[in-house]
Tab-separated table of C-alpha atoms in Angstrom:
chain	number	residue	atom	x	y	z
A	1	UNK	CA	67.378	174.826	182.169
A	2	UNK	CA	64.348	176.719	180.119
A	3	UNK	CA	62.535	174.602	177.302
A	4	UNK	CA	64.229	176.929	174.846
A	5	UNK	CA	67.370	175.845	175.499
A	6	UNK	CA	66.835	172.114	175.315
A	7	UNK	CA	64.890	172.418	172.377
A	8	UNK	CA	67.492	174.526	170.811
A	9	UNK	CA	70.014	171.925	171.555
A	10	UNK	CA	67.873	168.559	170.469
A	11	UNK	CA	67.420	170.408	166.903
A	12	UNK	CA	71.573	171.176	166.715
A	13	UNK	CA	71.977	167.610	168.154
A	14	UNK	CA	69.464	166.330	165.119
A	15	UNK	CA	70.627	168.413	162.766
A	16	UNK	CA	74.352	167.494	162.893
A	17	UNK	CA	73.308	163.639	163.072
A	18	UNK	CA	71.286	164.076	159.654
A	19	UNK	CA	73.921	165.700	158.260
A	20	UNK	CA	76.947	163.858	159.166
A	21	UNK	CA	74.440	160.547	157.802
A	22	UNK	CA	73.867	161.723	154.552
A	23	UNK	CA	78.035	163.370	154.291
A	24	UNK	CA	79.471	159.707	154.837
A	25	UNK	CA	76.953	158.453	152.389
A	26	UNK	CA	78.055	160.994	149.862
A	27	UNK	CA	81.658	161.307	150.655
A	28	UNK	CA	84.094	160.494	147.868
A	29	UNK	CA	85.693	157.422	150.184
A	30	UNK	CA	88.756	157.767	148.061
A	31	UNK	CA	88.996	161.370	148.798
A	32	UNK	CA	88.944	160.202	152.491
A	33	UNK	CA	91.871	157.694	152.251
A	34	UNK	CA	93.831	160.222	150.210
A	35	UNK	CA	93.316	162.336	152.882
A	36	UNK	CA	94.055	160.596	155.307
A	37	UNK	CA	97.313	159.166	153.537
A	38	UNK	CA	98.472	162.452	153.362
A	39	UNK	CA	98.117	162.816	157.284
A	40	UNK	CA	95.073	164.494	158.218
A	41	UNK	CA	93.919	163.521	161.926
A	42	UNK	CA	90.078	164.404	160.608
A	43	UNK	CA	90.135	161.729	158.073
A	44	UNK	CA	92.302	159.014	160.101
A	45	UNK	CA	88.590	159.017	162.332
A	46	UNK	CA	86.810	159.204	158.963
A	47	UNK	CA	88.306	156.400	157.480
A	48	UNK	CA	88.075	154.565	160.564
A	49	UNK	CA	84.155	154.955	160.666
A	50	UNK	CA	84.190	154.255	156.893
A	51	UNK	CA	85.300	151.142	157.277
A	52	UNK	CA	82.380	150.252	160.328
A	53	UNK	CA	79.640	152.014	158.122
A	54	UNK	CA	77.038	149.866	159.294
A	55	UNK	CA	77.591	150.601	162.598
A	56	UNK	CA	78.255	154.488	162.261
A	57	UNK	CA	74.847	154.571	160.384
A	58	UNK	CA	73.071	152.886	163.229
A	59	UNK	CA	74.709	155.249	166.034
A	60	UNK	CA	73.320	158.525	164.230
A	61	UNK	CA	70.162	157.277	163.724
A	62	UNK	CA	70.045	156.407	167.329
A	63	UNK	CA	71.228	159.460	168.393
A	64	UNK	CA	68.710	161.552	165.875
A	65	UNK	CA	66.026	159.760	167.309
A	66	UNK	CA	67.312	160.583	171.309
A	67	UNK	CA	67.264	164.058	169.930
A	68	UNK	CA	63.757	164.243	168.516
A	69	UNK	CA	62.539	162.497	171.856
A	70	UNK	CA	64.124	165.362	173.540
A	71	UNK	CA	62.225	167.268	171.906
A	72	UNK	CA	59.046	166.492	171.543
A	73	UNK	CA	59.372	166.292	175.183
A	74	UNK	CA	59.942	170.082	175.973
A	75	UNK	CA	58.370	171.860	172.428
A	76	UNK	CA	54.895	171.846	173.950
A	77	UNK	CA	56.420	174.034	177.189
A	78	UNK	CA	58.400	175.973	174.759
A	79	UNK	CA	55.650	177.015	172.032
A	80	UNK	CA	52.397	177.222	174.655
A	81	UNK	CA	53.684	181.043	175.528
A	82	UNK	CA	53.531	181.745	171.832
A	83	UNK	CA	49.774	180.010	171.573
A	84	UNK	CA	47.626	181.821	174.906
A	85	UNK	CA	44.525	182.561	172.384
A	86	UNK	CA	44.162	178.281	171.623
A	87	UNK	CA	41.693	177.084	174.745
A	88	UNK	CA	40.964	174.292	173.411
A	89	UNK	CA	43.050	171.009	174.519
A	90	UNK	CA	42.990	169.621	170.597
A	91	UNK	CA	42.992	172.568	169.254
A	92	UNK	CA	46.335	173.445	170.766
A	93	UNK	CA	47.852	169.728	170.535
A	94	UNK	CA	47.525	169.958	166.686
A	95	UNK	CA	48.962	174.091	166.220
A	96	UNK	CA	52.068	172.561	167.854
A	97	UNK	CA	52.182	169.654	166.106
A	98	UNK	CA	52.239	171.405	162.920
A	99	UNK	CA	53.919	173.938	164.240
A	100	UNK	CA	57.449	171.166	165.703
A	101	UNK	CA	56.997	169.473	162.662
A	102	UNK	CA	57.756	172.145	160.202
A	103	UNK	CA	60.507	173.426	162.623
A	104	UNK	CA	61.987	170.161	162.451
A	105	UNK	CA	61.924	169.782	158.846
A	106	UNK	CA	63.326	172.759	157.730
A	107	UNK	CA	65.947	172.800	160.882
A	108	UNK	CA	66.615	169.308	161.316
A	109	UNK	CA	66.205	167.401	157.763
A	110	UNK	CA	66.198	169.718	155.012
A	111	UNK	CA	69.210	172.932	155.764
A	112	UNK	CA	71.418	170.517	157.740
A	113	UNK	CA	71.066	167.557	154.554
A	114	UNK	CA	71.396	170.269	152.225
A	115	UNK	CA	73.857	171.913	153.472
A	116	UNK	CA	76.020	168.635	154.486
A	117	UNK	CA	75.372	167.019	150.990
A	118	UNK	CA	76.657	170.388	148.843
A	119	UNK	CA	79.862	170.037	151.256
A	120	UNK	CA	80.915	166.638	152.367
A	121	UNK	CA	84.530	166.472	152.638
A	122	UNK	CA	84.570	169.722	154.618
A	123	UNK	CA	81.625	168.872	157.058
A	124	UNK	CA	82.949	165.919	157.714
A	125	UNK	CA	86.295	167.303	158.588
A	126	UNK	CA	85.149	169.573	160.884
A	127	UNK	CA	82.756	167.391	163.069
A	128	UNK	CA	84.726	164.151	162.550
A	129	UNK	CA	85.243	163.974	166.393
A	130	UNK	CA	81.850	164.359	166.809
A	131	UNK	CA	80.632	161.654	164.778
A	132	UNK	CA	83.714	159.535	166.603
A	133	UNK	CA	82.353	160.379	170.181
A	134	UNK	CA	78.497	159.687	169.026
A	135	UNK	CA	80.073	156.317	167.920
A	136	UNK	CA	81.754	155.278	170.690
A	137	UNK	CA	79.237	156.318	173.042
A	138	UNK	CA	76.525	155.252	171.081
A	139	UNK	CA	78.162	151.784	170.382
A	140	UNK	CA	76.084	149.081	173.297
A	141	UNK	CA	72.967	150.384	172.312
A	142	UNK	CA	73.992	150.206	168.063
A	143	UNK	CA	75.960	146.881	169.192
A	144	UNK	CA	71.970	145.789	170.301
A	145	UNK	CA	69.918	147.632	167.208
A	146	UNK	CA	72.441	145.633	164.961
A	147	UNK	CA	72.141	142.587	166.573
A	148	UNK	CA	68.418	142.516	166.761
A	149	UNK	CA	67.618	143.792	163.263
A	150	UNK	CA	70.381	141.149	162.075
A	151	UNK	CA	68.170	138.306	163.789
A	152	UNK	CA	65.141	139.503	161.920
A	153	UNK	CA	66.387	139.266	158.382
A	154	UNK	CA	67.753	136.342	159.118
A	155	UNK	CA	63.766	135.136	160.305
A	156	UNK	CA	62.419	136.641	157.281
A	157	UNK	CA	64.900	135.687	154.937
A	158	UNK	CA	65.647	132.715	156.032
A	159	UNK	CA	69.742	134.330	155.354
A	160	UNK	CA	72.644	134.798	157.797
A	161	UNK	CA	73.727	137.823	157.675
A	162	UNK	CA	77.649	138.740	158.026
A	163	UNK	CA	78.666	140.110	161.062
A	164	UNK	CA	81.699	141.646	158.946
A	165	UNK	CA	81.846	144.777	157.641
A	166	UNK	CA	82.617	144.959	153.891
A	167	UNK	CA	86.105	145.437	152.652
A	168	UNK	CA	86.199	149.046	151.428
A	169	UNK	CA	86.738	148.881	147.277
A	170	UNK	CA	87.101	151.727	145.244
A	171	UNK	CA	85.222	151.917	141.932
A	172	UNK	CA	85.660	153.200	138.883
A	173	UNK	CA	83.087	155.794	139.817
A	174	UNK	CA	85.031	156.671	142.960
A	175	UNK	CA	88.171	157.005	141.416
A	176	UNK	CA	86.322	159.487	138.185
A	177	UNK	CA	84.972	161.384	140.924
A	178	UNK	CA	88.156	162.024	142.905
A	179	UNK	CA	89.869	163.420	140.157
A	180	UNK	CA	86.868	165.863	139.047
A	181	UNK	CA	86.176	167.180	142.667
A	182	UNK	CA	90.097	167.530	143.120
A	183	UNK	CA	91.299	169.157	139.681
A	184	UNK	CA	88.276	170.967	137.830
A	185	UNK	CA	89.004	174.053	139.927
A	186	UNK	CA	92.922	173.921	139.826
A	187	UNK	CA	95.145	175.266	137.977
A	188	UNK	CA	97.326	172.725	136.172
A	189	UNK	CA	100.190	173.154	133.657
A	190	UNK	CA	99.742	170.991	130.122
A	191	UNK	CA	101.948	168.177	131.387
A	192	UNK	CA	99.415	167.586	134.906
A	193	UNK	CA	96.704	168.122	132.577
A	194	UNK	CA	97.361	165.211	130.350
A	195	UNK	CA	98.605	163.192	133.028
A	196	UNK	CA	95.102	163.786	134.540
A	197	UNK	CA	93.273	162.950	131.170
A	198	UNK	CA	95.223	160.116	130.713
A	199	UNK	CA	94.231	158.714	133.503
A	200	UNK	CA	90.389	159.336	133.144
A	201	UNK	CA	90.907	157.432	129.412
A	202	UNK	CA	92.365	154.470	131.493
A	203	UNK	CA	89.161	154.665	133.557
A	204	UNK	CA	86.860	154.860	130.719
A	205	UNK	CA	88.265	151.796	128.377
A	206	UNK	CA	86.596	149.553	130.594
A	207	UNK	CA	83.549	150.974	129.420
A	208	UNK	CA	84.224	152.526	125.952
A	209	UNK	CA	83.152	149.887	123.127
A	210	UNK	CA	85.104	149.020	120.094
A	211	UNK	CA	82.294	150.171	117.569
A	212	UNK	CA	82.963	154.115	118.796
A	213	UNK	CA	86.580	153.638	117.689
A	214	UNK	CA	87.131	151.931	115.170
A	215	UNK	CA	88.165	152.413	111.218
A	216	UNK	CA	84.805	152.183	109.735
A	217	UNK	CA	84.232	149.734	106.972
A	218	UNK	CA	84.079	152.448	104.187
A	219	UNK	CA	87.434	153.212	104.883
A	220	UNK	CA	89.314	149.848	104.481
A	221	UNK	CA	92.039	149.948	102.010
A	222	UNK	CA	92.395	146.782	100.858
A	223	UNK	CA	92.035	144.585	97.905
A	224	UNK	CA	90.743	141.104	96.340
A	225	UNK	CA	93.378	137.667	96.897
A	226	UNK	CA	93.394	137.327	93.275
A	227	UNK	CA	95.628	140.865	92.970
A	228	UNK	CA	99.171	140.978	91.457
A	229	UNK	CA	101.925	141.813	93.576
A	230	UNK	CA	102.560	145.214	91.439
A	231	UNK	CA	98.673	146.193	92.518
A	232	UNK	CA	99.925	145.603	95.775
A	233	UNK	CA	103.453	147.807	95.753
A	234	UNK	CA	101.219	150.557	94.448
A	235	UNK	CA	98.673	150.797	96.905
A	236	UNK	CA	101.550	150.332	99.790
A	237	UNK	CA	102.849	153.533	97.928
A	238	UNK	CA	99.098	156.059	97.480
A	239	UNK	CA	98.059	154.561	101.071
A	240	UNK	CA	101.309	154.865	102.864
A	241	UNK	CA	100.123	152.140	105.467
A	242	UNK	CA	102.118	149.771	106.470
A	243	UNK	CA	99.388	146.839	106.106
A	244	UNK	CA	96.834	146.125	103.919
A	245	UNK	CA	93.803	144.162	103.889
A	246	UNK	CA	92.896	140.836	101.864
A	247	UNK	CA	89.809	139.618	100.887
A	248	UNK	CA	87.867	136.877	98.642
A	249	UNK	CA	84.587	138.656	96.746
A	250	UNK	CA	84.052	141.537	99.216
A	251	UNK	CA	85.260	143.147	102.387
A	252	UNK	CA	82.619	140.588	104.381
A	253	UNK	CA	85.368	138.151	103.624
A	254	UNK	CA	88.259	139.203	104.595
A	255	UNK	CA	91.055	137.111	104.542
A	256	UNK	CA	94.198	138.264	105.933
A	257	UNK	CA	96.809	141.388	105.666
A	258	UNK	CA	100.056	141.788	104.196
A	259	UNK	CA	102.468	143.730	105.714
A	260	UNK	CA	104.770	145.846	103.864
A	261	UNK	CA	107.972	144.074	105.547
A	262	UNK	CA	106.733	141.277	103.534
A	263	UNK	CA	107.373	142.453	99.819
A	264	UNK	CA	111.178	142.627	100.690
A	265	UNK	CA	111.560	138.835	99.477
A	266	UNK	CA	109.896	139.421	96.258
A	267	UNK	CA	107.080	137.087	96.742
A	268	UNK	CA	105.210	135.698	93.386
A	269	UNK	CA	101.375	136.200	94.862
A	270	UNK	CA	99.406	137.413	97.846
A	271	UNK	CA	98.596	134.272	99.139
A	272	UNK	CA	102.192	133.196	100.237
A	273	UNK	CA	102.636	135.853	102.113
A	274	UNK	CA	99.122	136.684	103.586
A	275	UNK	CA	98.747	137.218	107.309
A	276	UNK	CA	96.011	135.358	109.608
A	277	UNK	CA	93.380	138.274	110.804
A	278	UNK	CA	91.236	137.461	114.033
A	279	UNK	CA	87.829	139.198	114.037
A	280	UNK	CA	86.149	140.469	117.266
A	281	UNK	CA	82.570	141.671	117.881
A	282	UNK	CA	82.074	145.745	118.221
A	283	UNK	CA	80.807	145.212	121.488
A	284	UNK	CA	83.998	144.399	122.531
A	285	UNK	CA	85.592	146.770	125.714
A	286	UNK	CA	88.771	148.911	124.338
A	287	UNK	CA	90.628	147.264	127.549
A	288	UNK	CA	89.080	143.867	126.686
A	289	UNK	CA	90.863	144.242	122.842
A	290	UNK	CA	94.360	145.912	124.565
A	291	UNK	CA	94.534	142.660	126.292
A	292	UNK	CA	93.711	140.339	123.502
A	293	UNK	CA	95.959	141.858	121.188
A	294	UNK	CA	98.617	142.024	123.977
A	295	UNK	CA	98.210	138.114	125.042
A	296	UNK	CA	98.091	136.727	121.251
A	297	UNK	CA	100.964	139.565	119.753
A	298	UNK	CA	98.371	140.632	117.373
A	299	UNK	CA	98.263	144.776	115.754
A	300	UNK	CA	95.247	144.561	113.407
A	301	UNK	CA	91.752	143.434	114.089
A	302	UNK	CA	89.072	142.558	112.086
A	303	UNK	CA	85.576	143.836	113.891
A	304	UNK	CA	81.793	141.991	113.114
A	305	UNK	CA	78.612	144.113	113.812
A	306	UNK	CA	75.933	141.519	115.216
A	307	UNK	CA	74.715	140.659	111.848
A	308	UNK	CA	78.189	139.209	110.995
A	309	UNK	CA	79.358	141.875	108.329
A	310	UNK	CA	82.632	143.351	108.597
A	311	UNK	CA	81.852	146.907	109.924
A	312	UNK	CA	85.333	147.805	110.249
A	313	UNK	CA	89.157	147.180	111.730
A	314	UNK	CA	90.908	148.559	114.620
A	315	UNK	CA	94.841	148.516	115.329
A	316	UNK	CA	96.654	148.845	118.537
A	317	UNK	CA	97.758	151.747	117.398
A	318	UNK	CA	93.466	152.982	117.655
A	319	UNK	CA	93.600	151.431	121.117
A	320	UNK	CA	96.581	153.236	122.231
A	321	UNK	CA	95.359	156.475	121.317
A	322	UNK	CA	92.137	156.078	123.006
A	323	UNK	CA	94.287	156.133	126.725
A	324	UNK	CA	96.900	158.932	125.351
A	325	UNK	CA	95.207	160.647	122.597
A	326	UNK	CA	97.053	161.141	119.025
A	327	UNK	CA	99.862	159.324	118.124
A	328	UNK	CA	102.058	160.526	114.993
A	329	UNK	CA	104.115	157.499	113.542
A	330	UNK	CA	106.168	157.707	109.691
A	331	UNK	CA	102.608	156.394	108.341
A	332	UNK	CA	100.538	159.256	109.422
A	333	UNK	CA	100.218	161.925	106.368
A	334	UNK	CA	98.425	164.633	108.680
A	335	UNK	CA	101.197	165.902	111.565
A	336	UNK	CA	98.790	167.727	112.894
A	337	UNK	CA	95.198	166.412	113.843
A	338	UNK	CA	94.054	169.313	113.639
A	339	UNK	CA	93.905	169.981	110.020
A	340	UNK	CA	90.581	167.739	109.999
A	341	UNK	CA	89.317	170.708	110.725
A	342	UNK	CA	89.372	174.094	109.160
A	343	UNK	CA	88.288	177.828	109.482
A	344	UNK	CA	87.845	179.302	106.157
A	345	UNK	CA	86.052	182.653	106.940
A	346	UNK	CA	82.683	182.027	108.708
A	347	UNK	CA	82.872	178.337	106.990
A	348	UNK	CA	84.182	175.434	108.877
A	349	UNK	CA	86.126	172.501	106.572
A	350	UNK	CA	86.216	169.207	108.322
A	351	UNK	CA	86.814	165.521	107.680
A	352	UNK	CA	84.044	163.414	107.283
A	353	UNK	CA	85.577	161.489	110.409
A	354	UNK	CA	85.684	164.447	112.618
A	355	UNK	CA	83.051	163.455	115.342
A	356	UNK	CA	80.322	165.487	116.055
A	357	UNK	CA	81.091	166.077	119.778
A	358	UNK	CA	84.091	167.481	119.242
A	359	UNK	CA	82.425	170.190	116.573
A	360	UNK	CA	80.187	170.730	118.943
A	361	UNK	CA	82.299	171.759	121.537
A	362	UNK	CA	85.086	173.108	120.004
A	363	UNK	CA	82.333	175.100	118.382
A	364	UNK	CA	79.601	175.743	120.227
A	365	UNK	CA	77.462	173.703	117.679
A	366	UNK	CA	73.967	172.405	117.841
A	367	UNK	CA	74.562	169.330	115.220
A	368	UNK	CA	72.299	166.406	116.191
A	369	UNK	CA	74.344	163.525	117.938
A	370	UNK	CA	72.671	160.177	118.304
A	371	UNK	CA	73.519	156.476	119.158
A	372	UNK	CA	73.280	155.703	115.754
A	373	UNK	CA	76.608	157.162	114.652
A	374	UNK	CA	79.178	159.536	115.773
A	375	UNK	CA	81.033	161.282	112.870
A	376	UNK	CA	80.343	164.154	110.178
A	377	UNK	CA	79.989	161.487	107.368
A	378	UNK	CA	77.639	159.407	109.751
A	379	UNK	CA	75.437	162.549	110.024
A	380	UNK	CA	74.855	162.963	106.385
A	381	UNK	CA	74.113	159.640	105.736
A	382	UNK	CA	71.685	159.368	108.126
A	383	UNK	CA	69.932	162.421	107.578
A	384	UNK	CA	69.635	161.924	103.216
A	385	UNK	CA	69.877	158.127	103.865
A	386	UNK	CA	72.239	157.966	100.062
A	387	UNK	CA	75.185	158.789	99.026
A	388	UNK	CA	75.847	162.302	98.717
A	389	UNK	CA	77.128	163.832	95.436
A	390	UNK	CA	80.541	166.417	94.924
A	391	UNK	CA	79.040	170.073	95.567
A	392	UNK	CA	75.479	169.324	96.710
A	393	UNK	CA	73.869	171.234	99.359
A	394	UNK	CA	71.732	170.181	102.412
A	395	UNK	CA	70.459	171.378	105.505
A	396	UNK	CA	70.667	169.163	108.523
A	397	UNK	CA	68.546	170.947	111.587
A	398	UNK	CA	69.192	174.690	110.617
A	399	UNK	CA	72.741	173.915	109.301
A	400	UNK	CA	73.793	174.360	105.697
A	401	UNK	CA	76.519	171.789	104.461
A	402	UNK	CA	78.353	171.749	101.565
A	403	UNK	CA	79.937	168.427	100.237
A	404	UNK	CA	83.214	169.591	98.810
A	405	UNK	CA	84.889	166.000	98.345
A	406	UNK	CA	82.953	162.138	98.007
A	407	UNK	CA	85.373	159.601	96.864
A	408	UNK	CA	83.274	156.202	96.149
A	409	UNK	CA	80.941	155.538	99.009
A	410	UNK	CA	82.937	157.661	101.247
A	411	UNK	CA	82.749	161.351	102.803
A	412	UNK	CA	86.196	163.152	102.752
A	413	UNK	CA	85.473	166.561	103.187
A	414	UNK	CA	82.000	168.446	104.124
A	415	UNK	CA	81.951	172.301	104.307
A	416	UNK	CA	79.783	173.598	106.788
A	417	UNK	CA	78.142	176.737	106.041
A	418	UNK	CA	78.072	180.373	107.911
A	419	UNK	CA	78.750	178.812	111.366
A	420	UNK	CA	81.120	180.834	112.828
A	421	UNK	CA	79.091	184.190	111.906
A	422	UNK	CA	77.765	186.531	115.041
């Protein structure tokens, strides 16, 4: 056989080892067990190697490294045709070794990892019996690599290491990224679609905090202990909640809630029929308040920012709607979400709730978003740092707003100026 041909084969042979190691390390591995649920002979091998990793990971770096002794044996006899004007011996040692490494770079590291990275799932569908057969016959001398590298760490270290392999676990992560490699590109009707976004909310509660949901504190109805009962009917009635807040002094003290079940025995004052309230911290996991208010029966929840002020309440009702969106119950007074925000010519009309994400994609706006709050009304403040007054004007990073309604301390409405123009 010529040099050519066994140097063209060593750089195939390393290029399909470097990219089959860096597919399995990308590889969605609950793509692969989906897969290979669903049949697929391919991913039956895949999942089997997934499950050895260790050992797979060895046997292709073995088998890269037979390649690359392969060639380096026969590139010199292969380029020295190419290099009859370099006489001298060191001369010509170093042209070729410039010349194999850059070959084996671009042919052997960078296209093949490239092109095996961009791809995973497919690569490693099509050369799964390849990456079986390197395994298997790759396996004394990985069996001895394994052994011997194990009986170092454990010299330095001073640790045994675990001749098991790892159980496979999905994460969250995983799981996010099956479902955006699988269904960004399909075409799904509305039901699949929510399905698909319900899930992803499930996903996310683990992570999503309590602060970026909750009813902020300027919009507590509630009132002081020392009420009457009428005071009480009457805000039941302008609110139309079904439970109010109760506090001693101010909101920081909150007391309890009443619940509008609880006027039907004519009760002389707040206090006999007040309602304990629990209050969390804002730090608190959406999933980690579903299950507290699910163990202890509870629907309202007083929340504490870390300086121990009440910076707001959240009800299961919030909760819910965080894993499947919008809820309408007989309490709601908008049926349509929607109507927080309005076109009115080239003017947009929005709640002071509305949060600025959503403008800004709905929108295609450029409004500043920042840790620091999340809404409209949280914009404004931060930018004037006051209380803004009925009809005043401002200008938050090229964008005019108009405040069209304050009530108190809070932002109802906010018109925002010319942003639907060409």
């Amino acid at each position: 056989m010529s040099p050519a041909l066994y140097v063209s084969l060593s750089l195939l042979l390393s290029a399909l080892f470097s990219g089959l190691e860096i597919a399995f390390i990308t590889a969605d591995r609950f793509f692969v067990e989906v897969e290979q649920k669903k049949g697929s002979f391919a991913f039956k091998i895949i999942s089997f190697l997934n499950k050895n990793q260790a050992m797979l990971l060895a046997a292709l770096l073995i088998g890269n490294n037979l390649c690359l002794v392969l060639y380096g044996l026969f590139i010199p006899d292969f380029l020295n045709p190419f290099l009859p004007g370099v006489a001298n011996e060191y001369a010509l040692l170093a042209v070729q070794s410039v010349i194999s490494t850059i070959i084996i770079l671009i042919f052997a590291e960078y296209l093949p990892k490239s092109i095996f990275q961009s791809m995973p799932h497919a690569m490693l569908g099509r050369f799964a019996v390849f990456a079986w057969l390197s395994y298997v016959f790759l396996w004394p001398f990985t069996w001895l690599l394994v052994r011997f590298s194990n009986g170092i760490l454990r010299v330095i270290f001073r640790k045994k290491a675990s001749g098991r392999q790892e159980q496979l676990v999905f994460t969250r992560h995983d799981l996010t990224q099956f479902f955006k490699d699988k269904y960004q590109n399909s075409s799904l009707d509305a039901r699949g679609e929510h399905e698909i976004e319900i899930f992803k909310n499930a996903l996310e509660m683990e992570t999503r905090r309590l602060r970026e949901f909750i009813v902020p504190r300027t919009e507590i109805v509630a009132l002081p202990v020392t009420a009457r009962i009428e005071d009480l009917k009457k805000l039941f009635e302008e609110s139309n909640l079904s439970k109010i807040l109760i506090y001693r002094e101010n909101i920081d003290n909150l007391l309890g809630y009443v619940h509008v079940y609880d006027l039907i025995n004519s009760p002389l004052d707040i206090t006999s029929i007040l309602r304990p309230l629990r209050y969390v911290p804002e730090s608190m996991t959406a999933s980690e308040v579903l299950r507290l208010m699910t163990r202890e029966n509870r629907s309202i929840l007083a929340v504490y920012d870390e300086f121990g002020t009440t910076s707001g309440i959240v009800t299961i009702e919030d909760v819910v709607e965080e894993l499947f969106g919008e809820i309408e119950d007989e309490h709601d007074t908008e049926p349509d979400n929607n109507q927080e925000i309005k076109e009115d010519g080239n003017d947009l009309i929005v709640s002071g709730r509305v949060e600025i994400n959503k403008l800004n994609e709905l929108y295609q706006l450029k409004l500043p978003e920042d840790e620091n709050y999340s809404t409209v009304s949280g914009l404004i403040f931060h930018h004037i740092e006051r209380i803004p007054e009925n009809n005043e004007e401002i200008e938050i990073h090229g964008t005019k707003c108009r405040i069209e309604c304050v009530e108190h301390t809070r932002i109802q409405k906010v018109r925002l100026l010319n942003v639907l123009s060409e």
